[in-house]
Coordinates of C-alpha atoms in Angstrom, one line a residue:
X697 CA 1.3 -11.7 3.8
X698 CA 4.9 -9.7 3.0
X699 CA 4.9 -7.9 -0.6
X700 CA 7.1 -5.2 -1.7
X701 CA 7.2 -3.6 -5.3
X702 CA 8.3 -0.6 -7.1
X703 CA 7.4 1.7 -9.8
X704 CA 7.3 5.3 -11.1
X705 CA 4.7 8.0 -9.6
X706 CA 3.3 10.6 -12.0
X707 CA 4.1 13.7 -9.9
X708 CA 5.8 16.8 -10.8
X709 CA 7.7 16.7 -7.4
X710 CA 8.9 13.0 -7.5
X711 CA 12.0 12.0 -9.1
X712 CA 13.0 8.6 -10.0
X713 CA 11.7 4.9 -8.8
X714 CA 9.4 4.9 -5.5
X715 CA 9.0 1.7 -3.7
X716 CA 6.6 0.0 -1.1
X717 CA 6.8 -2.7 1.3
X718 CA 4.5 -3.4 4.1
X719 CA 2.8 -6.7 5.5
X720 CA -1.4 -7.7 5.5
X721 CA -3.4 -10.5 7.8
X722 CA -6.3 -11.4 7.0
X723 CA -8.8 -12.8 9.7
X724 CA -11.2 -15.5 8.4
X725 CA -14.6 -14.6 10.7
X726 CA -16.6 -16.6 8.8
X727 CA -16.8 -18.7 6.0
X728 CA -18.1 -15.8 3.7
X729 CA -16.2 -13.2 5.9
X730 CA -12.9 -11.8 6.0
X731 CA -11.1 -8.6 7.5
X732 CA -7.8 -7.5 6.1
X733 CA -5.3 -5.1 8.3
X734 CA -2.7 -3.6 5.8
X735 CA 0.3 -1.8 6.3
X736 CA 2.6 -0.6 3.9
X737 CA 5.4 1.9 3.4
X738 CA 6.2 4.2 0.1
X739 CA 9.4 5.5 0.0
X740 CA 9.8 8.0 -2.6
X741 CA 12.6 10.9 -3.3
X742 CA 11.2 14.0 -3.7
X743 CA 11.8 18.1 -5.0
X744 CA 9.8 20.8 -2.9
X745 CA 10.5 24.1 -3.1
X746 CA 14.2 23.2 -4.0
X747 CA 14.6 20.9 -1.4
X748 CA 15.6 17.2 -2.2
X749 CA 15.0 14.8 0.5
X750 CA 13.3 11.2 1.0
X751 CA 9.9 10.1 2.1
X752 CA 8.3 7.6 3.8
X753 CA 5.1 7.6 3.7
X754 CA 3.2 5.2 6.0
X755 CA -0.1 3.9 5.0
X756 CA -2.5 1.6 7.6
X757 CA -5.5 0.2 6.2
X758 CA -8.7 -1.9 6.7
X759 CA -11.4 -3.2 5.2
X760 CA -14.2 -6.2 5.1
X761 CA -14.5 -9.1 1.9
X762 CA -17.3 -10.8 1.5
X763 CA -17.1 -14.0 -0.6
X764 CA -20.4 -14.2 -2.3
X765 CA -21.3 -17.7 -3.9
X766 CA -22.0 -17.6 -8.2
X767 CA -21.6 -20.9 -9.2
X768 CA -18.8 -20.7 -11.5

């Protein structure tokens, strides 16, 4: 999966719009189990100590689902 997206973060030292983009896979191991790898970027512009510059800010994460069955 590719996703991107913007916003506004509710910090002091951010100005403006940030936005993300990054890419996830997800590996089916099982029927009921799935790992998800996710990487993503926030890009942000930002005031410290009088200093304007932009960010990038990477972010890596993973995790486990596990479908559970209700009969819905």
């Amino acid at each position: 999966m590719v996703f991107a997206g913007g916003g506004r973060l509710f910090h002091d030292a951010v100005q403006g719009l940030s936005f993300d983009g990054g890419a996830a896979l997800d590996v089916f191991v099982t029927r009921a189990l799935t790992i998800r790898l996710d990487v993503r970027d926030l890009m942000a512009v930002e005031e410290v100590s009088g200093e304007t510059r932009y960010t990038n800010n990477l972010i890596a994460t993973a995790g486990l689902a596990l479908y559970l069955p209700s009969g819905l």
